[in-house]
PDB file of C-alpha atoms in Angstrom:
ATOM      1  CA  UNK A 177       0.000   0.000   0.000  1.00  0.00           C
ATOM      2  CA  UNK A 178       1.057   3.591  -0.658  1.00  0.00           C
ATOM      3  CA  UNK A 179       0.827   6.534   1.716  1.00  0.00           C
ATOM      4  CA  UNK A 180      -2.755   7.144   0.576  1.00  0.00           C
ATOM      5  CA  UNK A 181      -4.223   4.601   2.977  1.00  0.00           C
ATOM      6  CA  UNK A 182      -7.708   5.436   4.217  1.00  0.00           C
ATOM      7  CA  UNK A 183      -9.261   3.712   7.228  1.00  0.00           C
ATOM      8  CA  UNK A 184     -12.935   3.070   7.943  1.00  0.00           C
ATOM      9  CA  UNK A 185     -14.761   1.688  10.975  1.00  0.00           C
ATOM     10  CA  UNK A 186     -18.083  -0.081  10.750  1.00  0.00           C
ATOM     11  CA  UNK A 187     -20.698   1.723  12.855  1.00  0.00           C
ATOM     12  CA  UNK A 188     -18.230   3.789  14.846  1.00  0.00           C
ATOM     13  CA  UNK A 189     -21.112   4.814  17.110  1.00  0.00           C
ATOM     14  CA  UNK A 190     -21.280   1.246  18.448  1.00  0.00           C
ATOM     15  CA  UNK A 191     -17.478   1.042  18.766  1.00  0.00           C
ATOM     16  CA  UNK A 192     -17.312  -2.260  16.906  1.00  0.00           C
ATOM     17  CA  UNK A 193     -13.712  -3.338  16.090  1.00  0.00           C
ATOM     18  CA  UNK A 194     -14.517  -3.955  12.425  1.00  0.00           C
ATOM     19  CA  UNK A 195     -12.424  -1.968   9.950  1.00  0.00           C
ATOM     20  CA  UNK A 196     -11.627  -1.559   6.268  1.00  0.00           C
ATOM     21  CA  UNK A 197      -8.530   0.016   4.817  1.00  0.00           C
ATOM     22  CA  UNK A 198      -8.008   0.950   1.192  1.00  0.00           C
ATOM     23  CA  UNK A 199      -5.354   2.622  -0.907  1.00  0.00           C
ATOM     24  CA  UNK A 200      -7.163   5.676  -2.212  1.00  0.00           C
ATOM     25  CA  UNK A 201      -4.826   5.813  -5.211  1.00  0.00           C
ATOM     26  CA  UNK A 202      -6.131   2.446  -6.426  1.00  0.00           C
ATOM     27  CA  UNK A 203      -9.850   3.233  -6.429  1.00  0.00           C
ATOM     28  CA  UNK A 204     -12.193   6.013  -7.457  1.00  0.00           C
ATOM     29  CA  UNK A 205     -14.074   8.176  -4.921  1.00  0.00           C
ATOM     30  CA  UNK A 206     -17.094   5.936  -5.543  1.00  0.00           C
ATOM     31  CA  UNK A 207     -15.427   3.241  -3.427  1.00  0.00           C
ATOM     32  CA  UNK A 208     -15.389   5.635  -0.469  1.00  0.00           C
ATOM     33  CA  UNK A 209     -19.009   6.617  -1.136  1.00  0.00           C
ATOM     34  CA  UNK A 210     -20.014   2.954  -1.263  1.00  0.00           C
ATOM     35  CA  UNK A 211     -18.334   2.120   2.039  1.00  0.00           C
ATOM     36  CA  UNK A 212     -20.002   5.091   3.711  1.00  0.00           C
ATOM     37  CA  UNK A 213     -23.364   3.918   2.365  1.00  0.00           C
ATOM     38  CA  UNK A 214     -22.683   0.550   3.989  1.00  0.00           C
ATOM     39  CA  UNK A 215     -22.304   2.316   7.366  1.00  0.00           C
ATOM     40  CA  UNK A 216     -18.515   2.547   7.436  1.00  0.00           C
ATOM     41  CA  UNK A 217     -17.285   5.776   9.016  1.00  0.00           C
ATOM     42  CA  UNK A 218     -14.122   7.274   7.553  1.00  0.00           C
ATOM     43  CA  UNK A 219     -11.388   7.760  10.143  1.00  0.00           C
ATOM     44  CA  UNK A 220      -8.864  10.579  10.151  1.00  0.00           C
ATOM     45  CA  UNK A 221      -5.951   8.427  11.281  1.00  0.00           C
ATOM     46  CA  UNK A 222      -2.480   7.521  10.145  1.00  0.00           C
ATOM     47  CA  UNK A 223      -1.071   4.003  10.493  1.00  0.00           C
ATOM     48  CA  UNK A 224       0.398   4.569  13.960  1.00  0.00           C
ATOM     49  CA  UNK A 225      -2.820   5.998  15.363  1.00  0.00           C
ATOM     50  CA  UNK A 226      -4.817   3.209  13.761  1.00  0.00           C
ATOM     51  CA  UNK A 227      -2.597   0.542  15.324  1.00  0.00           C
ATOM     52  CA  UNK A 228      -3.035   2.253  18.665  1.00  0.00           C
ATOM     53  CA  UNK A 229      -6.811   2.233  18.172  1.00  0.00           C
ATOM     54  CA  UNK A 230      -7.009  -1.534  17.665  1.00  0.00           C
ATOM     55  CA  UNK A 231      -4.286  -2.500  20.140  1.00  0.00           C
ATOM     56  CA  UNK A 232      -5.444  -4.959  22.788  1.00  0.00           C
ATOM     57  CA  UNK A 233      -8.968  -5.335  21.406  1.00  0.00           C
ATOM     58  CA  UNK A 234     -10.451  -8.784  20.915  1.00  0.00           C
ATOM     59  CA  UNK A 235     -12.019 -10.107  17.710  1.00  0.00           C
ATOM     60  CA  UNK A 236     -10.611  -7.248  15.644  1.00  0.00           C
ATOM     61  CA  UNK A 237     -11.154  -7.628  11.901  1.00  0.00           C
ATOM     62  CA  UNK A 238      -9.392  -5.426   9.365  1.00  0.00           C
ATOM     63  CA  UNK A 239     -10.275  -5.947   5.706  1.00  0.00           C
ATOM     64  CA  UNK A 240      -7.489  -4.675   3.459  1.00  0.00           C
ATOM     65  CA  UNK A 241      -8.886  -4.009  -0.018  1.00  0.00           C
ATOM     66  CA  UNK A 242      -6.444  -3.988  -2.927  1.00  0.00           C
ATOM     67  CA  UNK A 243      -6.645  -4.087  -6.677  1.00  0.00           C
ATOM     68  CA  UNK A 244      -6.230  -7.696  -7.832  1.00  0.00           C
ATOM     69  CA  UNK A 245      -2.995  -8.955  -9.319  1.00  0.00           C
ATOM     70  CA  UNK A 246      -3.085 -10.792 -12.679  1.00  0.00           C
ATOM     71  CA  UNK A 247      -2.788 -14.117 -10.826  1.00  0.00           C
ATOM     72  CA  UNK A 248      -5.723 -13.387  -8.523  1.00  0.00           C
ATOM     73  CA  UNK A 249      -7.697 -12.065 -11.469  1.00  0.00           C
ATOM     74  CA  UNK A 250      -7.393 -15.439 -13.186  1.00  0.00           C
ATOM     75  CA  UNK A 251      -8.619 -17.161 -10.020  1.00  0.00           C
ATOM     76  CA  UNK A 252     -11.623 -14.858  -9.872  1.00  0.00           C
ATOM     77  CA  UNK A 253     -12.498 -15.339 -13.529  1.00  0.00           C
ATOM     78  CA  UNK A 254     -11.902 -19.068 -13.958  1.00  0.00           C
ATOM     79  CA  UNK A 255     -14.998 -21.235 -14.395  1.00  0.00           C
ATOM     80  CA  UNK A 256     -15.589 -23.851 -11.699  1.00  0.00           C
ATOM     81  CA  UNK A 257     -18.092 -26.597 -11.099  1.00  0.00           C
ATOM     82  CA  UNK A 258     -19.433 -24.698  -8.086  1.00  0.00           C
ATOM     83  CA  UNK A 259     -20.473 -21.811 -10.374  1.00  0.00           C
ATOM     84  CA  UNK A 260     -23.497 -23.899 -11.282  1.00  0.00           C
ATOM     85  CA  UNK A 261     -24.939 -23.066  -7.842  1.00  0.00           C
ATOM     86  CA  UNK A 262     -24.261 -19.316  -8.049  1.00  0.00           C
ATOM     87  CA  UNK A 263     -21.446 -16.768  -8.277  1.00  0.00           C
ATOM     88  CA  UNK A 264     -20.352 -17.142  -4.635  1.00  0.00           C
ATOM     89  CA  UNK A 265     -18.294 -19.877  -3.038  1.00  0.00           C
ATOM     90  CA  UNK A 266     -16.166 -20.533   0.036  1.00  0.00           C
ATOM     91  CA  UNK A 267     -13.214 -22.871  -0.327  1.00  0.00           C
ATOM     92  CA  UNK A 268     -11.353 -24.273   2.689  1.00  0.00           C
ATOM     93  CA  UNK A 269      -7.578 -24.273   2.956  1.00  0.00           C
ATOM     94  CA  UNK A 270      -5.340 -25.535   5.726  1.00  0.00           C
ATOM     95  CA  UNK A 271      -5.036 -22.222   7.561  1.00  0.00           C
ATOM     96  CA  UNK A 272      -7.587 -19.976   5.880  1.00  0.00           C
ATOM     97  CA  UNK A 273     -10.696 -19.775   3.727  1.00  0.00           C
ATOM     98  CA  UNK A 274     -11.150 -18.293   0.274  1.00  0.00           C
ATOM     99  CA  UNK A 275     -14.375 -16.512  -0.623  1.00  0.00           C
ATOM    100  CA  UNK A 276     -14.951 -15.786  -4.300  1.00  0.00           C
ATOM    101  CA  UNK A 277     -17.610 -13.801  -6.070  1.00  0.00           C
ATOM    102  CA  UNK A 278     -17.039 -14.852  -9.661  1.00  0.00           C
ATOM    103  CA  UNK A 279     -15.704 -12.105 -11.940  1.00  0.00           C
ATOM    104  CA  UNK A 280     -15.837  -9.570  -9.105  1.00  0.00           C
ATOM    105  CA  UNK A 281     -13.773 -10.153  -5.970  1.00  0.00           C
ATOM    106  CA  UNK A 282     -11.966 -12.581  -3.677  1.00  0.00           C
ATOM    107  CA  UNK A 283     -11.471 -12.482   0.102  1.00  0.00           C
ATOM    108  CA  UNK A 284      -8.856 -14.520   1.951  1.00  0.00           C
ATOM    109  CA  UNK A 285      -9.660 -14.787   5.650  1.00  0.00           C
ATOM    110  CA  UNK A 286      -8.951 -16.755   8.797  1.00  0.00           C
ATOM    111  CA  UNK A 287     -10.859 -16.520  12.057  1.00  0.00           C
ATOM    112  CA  UNK A 288      -7.502 -16.682  13.836  1.00  0.00           C
ATOM    113  CA  UNK A 289      -6.185 -13.576  12.054  1.00  0.00           C
ATOM    114  CA  UNK A 290      -7.171  -9.954  12.596  1.00  0.00           C
ATOM    115  CA  UNK A 291      -6.271  -8.794   9.064  1.00  0.00           C
ATOM    116  CA  UNK A 292      -8.045 -10.203   6.030  1.00  0.00           C
ATOM    117  CA  UNK A 293      -7.380  -9.427   2.384  1.00  0.00           C
ATOM    118  CA  UNK A 294      -9.807  -8.627  -0.405  1.00  0.00           C
ATOM    119  CA  UNK A 295      -8.830  -8.331  -4.040  1.00  0.00           C
ATOM    120  CA  UNK A 296     -11.115  -6.670  -6.567  1.00  0.00           C
ATOM    121  CA  UNK A 297     -10.983  -4.603  -9.732  1.00  0.00           C
ATOM    122  CA  UNK A 298     -10.474  -0.843  -9.794  1.00  0.00           C
ATOM    123  CA  UNK A 299     -14.064  -0.274 -10.869  1.00  0.00           C
ATOM    124  CA  UNK A 300     -15.518  -2.019  -7.813  1.00  0.00           C
ATOM    125  CA  UNK A 301     -18.557  -0.024  -6.600  1.00  0.00           C
ATOM    126  CA  UNK A 302     -18.715   2.058  -9.794  1.00  0.00           C
ATOM    127  CA  UNK A 303     -21.346   0.231 -11.871  1.00  0.00           C
ATOM    128  CA  UNK A 304     -24.870   0.635 -10.480  1.00  0.00           C
ATOM    129  CA  UNK A 305     -25.926  -2.507 -12.359  1.00  0.00           C
ATOM    130  CA  UNK A 306     -23.733  -4.555  -9.995  1.00  0.00           C
ATOM    131  CA  UNK A 307     -24.692  -2.819  -6.757  1.00  0.00           C
ATOM    132  CA  UNK A 308     -26.358  -6.003  -5.489  1.00  0.00           C
ATOM    133  CA  UNK A 309     -23.068  -7.859  -5.970  1.00  0.00           C
ATOM    134  CA  UNK A 310     -20.969  -5.182  -4.256  1.00  0.00           C
ATOM    135  CA  UNK A 311     -23.352  -5.229  -1.308  1.00  0.00           C
ATOM    136  CA  UNK A 312     -23.224  -9.010  -1.165  1.00  0.00           C
ATOM    137  CA  UNK A 313     -19.416  -9.103  -0.987  1.00  0.00           C
ATOM    138  CA  UNK A 314     -19.219  -6.580   1.845  1.00  0.00           C
ATOM    139  CA  UNK A 315     -22.219  -8.214   3.505  1.00  0.00           C
ATOM    140  CA  UNK A 316     -20.414 -11.552   3.618  1.00  0.00           C
ATOM    141  CA  UNK A 317     -17.350  -9.941   5.204  1.00  0.00           C
ATOM    142  CA  UNK A 318     -19.459  -8.206   7.842  1.00  0.00           C
ATOM    143  CA  UNK A 319     -21.431 -11.359   8.594  1.00  0.00           C
ATOM    144  CA  UNK A 320     -18.220 -13.258   9.392  1.00  0.00           C
ATOM    145  CA  UNK A 321     -16.639 -10.353  11.261  1.00  0.00           C
ATOM    146  CA  UNK A 322     -19.679  -9.519  13.403  1.00  0.00           C
ATOM    147  CA  UNK A 323     -20.579 -13.079  14.447  1.00  0.00           C
ATOM    148  CA  UNK A 324     -18.115 -13.208  17.395  1.00  0.00           C
ATOM    149  CA  UNK A 325     -19.749 -10.026  18.698  1.00  0.00           C
ATOM    150  CA  UNK A 326     -23.198 -11.630  18.817  1.00  0.00           C
ATOM    151  CA  UNK A 327     -24.453  -9.816  15.721  1.00  0.00           C
ATOM    152  CA  UNK A 328     -26.014 -11.770  12.866  1.00  0.00           C
ATOM    153  CA  UNK A 329     -26.830 -10.547   9.366  1.00  0.00           C
ATOM    154  CA  UNK A 330     -29.929 -11.386   7.327  1.00  0.00           C
ATOM    155  CA  UNK A 331     -30.924 -10.574   3.773  1.00  0.00           C
ATOM    156  CA  UNK A 332     -33.698  -8.039   4.143  1.00  0.00           C
ATOM    157  CA  UNK A 333     -34.793  -4.449   4.610  1.00  0.00           C
ATOM    158  CA  UNK A 334     -35.963  -2.356   7.559  1.00  0.00           C
ATOM    159  CA  UNK A 335     -39.506  -1.094   8.011  1.00  0.00           C
ATOM    160  CA  UNK A 336     -41.118   0.909  10.799  1.00  0.00           C
ATOM    161  CA  UNK A 337     -41.051  -1.171  13.991  1.00  0.00           C
ATOM    162  CA  UNK A 338     -39.487  -4.132  12.273  1.00  0.00           C
ATOM    163  CA  UNK A 339     -37.656  -5.770   9.411  1.00  0.00           C
ATOM    164  CA  UNK A 340     -38.632  -7.890   6.425  1.00  0.00           C
ATOM    165  CA  UNK A 341     -36.598 -10.938   5.479  1.00  0.00           C
ATOM    166  CA  UNK A 342     -36.040 -11.438   1.762  1.00  0.00           C
ATOM    167  CA  UNK A 343     -34.052 -13.653  -0.553  1.00  0.00           C
ATOM    168  CA  UNK A 344     -30.618 -12.350  -1.451  1.00  0.00           C
ATOM    169  CA  UNK A 345     -31.684 -11.313  -4.951  1.00  0.00           C
ATOM    170  CA  UNK A 346     -34.920  -9.762  -3.658  1.00  0.00           C
ATOM    171  CA  UNK A 347     -33.036  -7.583  -1.183  1.00  0.00           C
ATOM    172  CA  UNK A 348     -30.556  -6.632  -3.940  1.00  0.00           C
ATOM    173  CA  UNK A 349     -27.747  -7.676  -1.652  1.00  0.00           C
ATOM    174  CA  UNK A 350     -28.950  -5.523   1.242  1.00  0.00           C
ATOM    175  CA  UNK A 351     -28.258  -6.965   4.686  1.00  0.00           C
ATOM    176  CA  UNK A 352     -29.717  -6.040   8.065  1.00  0.00           C
ATOM    177  CA  UNK A 353     -27.737  -6.896  11.211  1.00  0.00           C
ATOM    178  CA  UNK A 354     -29.455  -7.772  14.474  1.00  0.00           C
ATOM    179  CA  UNK A 355     -27.655  -7.069  17.716  1.00  0.00           C
ATOM    180  CA  UNK A 356     -29.987  -8.698  20.196  1.00  0.00           C
ATOM    181  CA  UNK A 357     -27.741  -7.887  23.185  1.00  0.00           C
ATOM    182  CA  UNK A 358     -27.641  -4.147  22.533  1.00  0.00           C
ATOM    183  CA  UNK A 359     -31.187  -4.213  21.116  1.00  0.00           C
ATOM    184  CA  UNK A 360     -30.005  -2.577  17.896  1.00  0.00           C
ATOM    185  CA  UNK A 361     -30.765  -3.100  14.212  1.00  0.00           C
ATOM    186  CA  UNK A 362     -27.992  -1.988  11.869  1.00  0.00           C
ATOM    187  CA  UNK A 363     -29.186  -1.051   8.380  1.00  0.00           C
ATOM    188  CA  UNK A 364     -28.009   0.995   5.396  1.00  0.00           C
ATOM    189  CA  UNK A 365     -30.219   3.747   6.803  1.00  0.00           C
ATOM    190  CA  UNK A 366     -28.333   3.741  10.097  1.00  0.00           C
ATOM    191  CA  UNK A 367     -28.752   2.217  13.530  1.00  0.00           C
ATOM    192  CA  UNK A 368     -32.296   1.638  14.737  1.00  0.00           C
ATOM    193  CA  UNK A 369     -33.574   0.633  18.160  1.00  0.00           C
ATOM    194  CA  UNK A 370     -35.209  -2.749  18.592  1.00  0.00           C
ATOM    195  CA  UNK A 371     -38.193  -1.658  20.646  1.00  0.00           C
ATOM    196  CA  UNK A 372     -40.924  -3.677  22.370  1.00  0.00           C
ATOM    197  CA  UNK A 373     -43.103  -3.694  19.227  1.00  0.00           C
ATOM    198  CA  UNK A 374     -40.296  -4.772  16.893  1.00  0.00           C
ATOM    199  CA  UNK A 375     -41.245  -7.691  14.648  1.00  0.00           C
ATOM    200  CA  UNK A 376     -39.600  -9.700  11.883  1.00  0.00           C
ATOM    201  CA  UNK A 377     -41.668 -10.503   8.805  1.00  0.00           C
ATOM    202  CA  UNK A 378     -41.617 -13.115   6.091  1.00  0.00           C
ATOM    203  CA  UNK A 379     -43.668 -12.399   2.971  1.00  0.00           C
ATOM    204  CA  UNK A 380     -46.276 -14.795   1.624  1.00  0.00           C
ATOM    205  CA  UNK A 381     -47.863 -14.361  -1.825  1.00  0.00           C
ATOM    206  CA  UNK A 382     -50.912 -16.459  -0.864  1.00  0.00           C
ATOM    207  CA  UNK A 383     -51.837 -14.534   2.302  1.00  0.00           C
ATOM    208  CA  UNK A 384     -54.437 -11.767   2.206  1.00  0.00           C
ATOM    209  CA  UNK A 385     -55.322  -8.911   4.579  1.00  0.00           C
ATOM    210  CA  UNK A 386     -53.777 -10.299   7.762  1.00  0.00           C
ATOM    211  CA  UNK A 387     -50.570 -11.295   9.535  1.00  0.00           C
ATOM    212  CA  UNK A 388     -49.948 -14.768  10.933  1.00  0.00           C
ATOM    213  CA  UNK A 389     -47.689 -15.434  13.902  1.00  0.00           C
ATOM    214  CA  UNK A 390     -44.988 -17.976  13.070  1.00  0.00           C
ATOM    215  CA  UNK A 391     -44.512 -20.948  15.353  1.00  0.00           C
ATOM    216  CA  UNK A 392     -41.080 -21.039  17.028  1.00  0.00           C
ATOM    217  CA  UNK A 393     -39.836 -23.921  14.870  1.00  0.00           C
ATOM    218  CA  UNK A 394     -40.952 -22.194  11.675  1.00  0.00           C
ATOM    219  CA  UNK A 395     -39.452 -18.867  12.727  1.00  0.00           C
ATOM    220  CA  UNK A 396     -36.134 -20.522  13.579  1.00  0.00           C
ATOM    221  CA  UNK A 397     -36.077 -22.169  10.155  1.00  0.00           C
ATOM    222  CA  UNK A 398     -36.900 -18.900   8.382  1.00  0.00           C
ATOM    223  CA  UNK A 399     -34.118 -17.032  10.203  1.00  0.00           C
ATOM    224  CA  UNK A 400     -31.621 -19.768   9.403  1.00  0.00           C
ATOM    225  CA  UNK A 401     -32.609 -19.779   5.738  1.00  0.00           C
ATOM    226  CA  UNK A 402     -32.213 -16.007   5.360  1.00  0.00           C
ATOM    227  CA  UNK A 403     -28.925 -15.424   7.172  1.00  0.00           C
ATOM    228  CA  UNK A 404     -26.120 -13.860   5.156  1.00  0.00           C
ATOM    229  CA  UNK A 405     -23.491 -15.942   6.966  1.00  0.00           C
ATOM    230  CA  UNK A 406     -21.875 -18.298   4.457  1.00  0.00           C
ATOM    231  CA  UNK A 407     -19.509 -21.168   5.186  1.00  0.00           C
ATOM    232  CA  UNK A 408     -18.832 -24.581   3.717  1.00  0.00           C
ATOM    233  CA  UNK A 409     -19.319 -26.097   7.199  1.00  0.00           C
ATOM    234  CA  UNK A 410     -22.670 -24.371   7.691  1.00  0.00           C
ATOM    235  CA  UNK A 411     -23.562 -21.907  10.441  1.00  0.00           C
ATOM    236  CA  UNK A 412     -21.090 -21.459  13.273  1.00  0.00           C
ATOM    237  CA  UNK A 413     -22.108 -22.180  16.867  1.00  0.00           C
ATOM    238  CA  UNK A 414     -22.255 -18.458  17.845  1.00  0.00           C
ATOM    239  CA  UNK A 415     -24.495 -17.705  14.856  1.00  0.00           C
ATOM    240  CA  UNK A 416     -26.859 -20.571  15.695  1.00  0.00           C
ATOM    241  CA  UNK A 417     -27.025 -19.385  19.306  1.00  0.00           C
ATOM    242  CA  UNK A 418     -27.909 -15.831  18.293  1.00  0.00           C
ATOM    243  CA  UNK A 419     -30.555 -17.052  15.856  1.00  0.00           C
ATOM    244  CA  UNK A 420     -32.159 -19.140  18.615  1.00  0.00           C
ATOM    245  CA  UNK A 421     -32.129 -16.088  20.890  1.00  0.00           C
ATOM    246  CA  UNK A 422     -33.792 -13.959  18.198  1.00  0.00           C
ATOM    247  CA  UNK A 423     -36.472 -16.605  17.614  1.00  0.00           C
ATOM    248  CA  UNK A 424     -37.141 -16.741  21.344  1.00  0.00           C
ATOM    249  CA  UNK A 425     -37.250 -12.998  22.054  1.00  0.00           C
ATOM    250  CA  UNK A 426     -38.721 -11.419  18.906  1.00  0.00           C
ATOM    251  CA  UNK A 427     -42.065 -12.144  17.278  1.00  0.00           C
ATOM    252  CA  UNK A 428     -42.008 -13.492  13.729  1.00  0.00           C
ATOM    253  CA  UNK A 429     -44.935 -12.783  11.413  1.00  0.00           C
ATOM    254  CA  UNK A 430     -46.022 -13.943   7.973  1.00  0.00           C
ATOM    255  CA  UNK A 431     -47.137 -10.868   6.038  1.00  0.00           C
ATOM    256  CA  UNK A 432     -49.086 -10.578   2.743  1.00  0.00           C
ATOM    257  CA  UNK A 433     -46.628  -9.962  -0.059  1.00  0.00           C
ATOM    258  CA  UNK A 434     -49.148  -7.897  -2.013  1.00  0.00           C
ATOM    259  CA  UNK A 435     -49.270  -5.248   0.712  1.00  0.00           C
ATOM    260  CA  UNK A 436     -45.497  -5.032   1.249  1.00  0.00           C
ATOM    261  CA  UNK A 437     -44.167  -1.529   0.773  1.00  0.00           C
ATOM    262  CA  UNK A 438     -40.429  -1.205   1.465  1.00  0.00           C
ATOM    263  CA  UNK A 439     -39.502   1.224   4.231  1.00  0.00           C
ATOM    264  CA  UNK A 440     -43.084   2.102   5.141  1.00  0.00           C
ATOM    265  CA  UNK A 441     -45.267   1.415   8.121  1.00  0.00           C
ATOM    266  CA  UNK A 442     -46.882  -1.988   7.721  1.00  0.00           C
ATOM    267  CA  UNK A 443     -49.222  -1.445  10.673  1.00  0.00           C
ATOM    268  CA  UNK A 444     -47.543  -4.209  12.628  1.00  0.00           C
TER     269      UNK A 444
END
């Protein structure tokens, strides 16, 4: 990296030790705008001050984003059998994992390491037609990084007094993060309070004019199906524990799809 390193912290207000650093010379200003939209706060720090900031903190994750080398580019572009199931994959290695979003980006990470590396092209975050993919890549990183802090991500969008779970393509890569301990919902719109009337909805195209309360087993299954946490071994123990806690402490409703209006009051 050059001297143009810029640091970002995810939801600085919550003091979460989740960071991104980029070389500003490698990317356009749209990369910075994109990270800010994803709730990363830009930090006015040099390397020494940044190291002091993260010193002694547990479960620190720093994602270093660089332009891909020709070798990594070939790995991102190559066709694989797993591509049949979608553009994303996680491949295990002896000491680390490799996440790939075909033709877009690659992340090398280890849960034993504080610094992870992401390689992507210079135009990452520039093409609005691929916004869902950009969101998905950063959403995967955050889902892994936040899990040790008891925060789990789900594909979906916020609404007044709640959130709606969606499929990844339906949410256009948008992820909501539930912090059940702090009673916070982290969204692209900012941090919202999980109040006493907060509910989580699943849409149903066959339902009309009413909400149905999900049974605990159904709600647990729905949450598990919609989580943005991805791993070849399945959900980690901390993620499963948080999902069980959410299913136990928050009401899950089935809501008519025909009356769904994103980011409006659904009269919950």
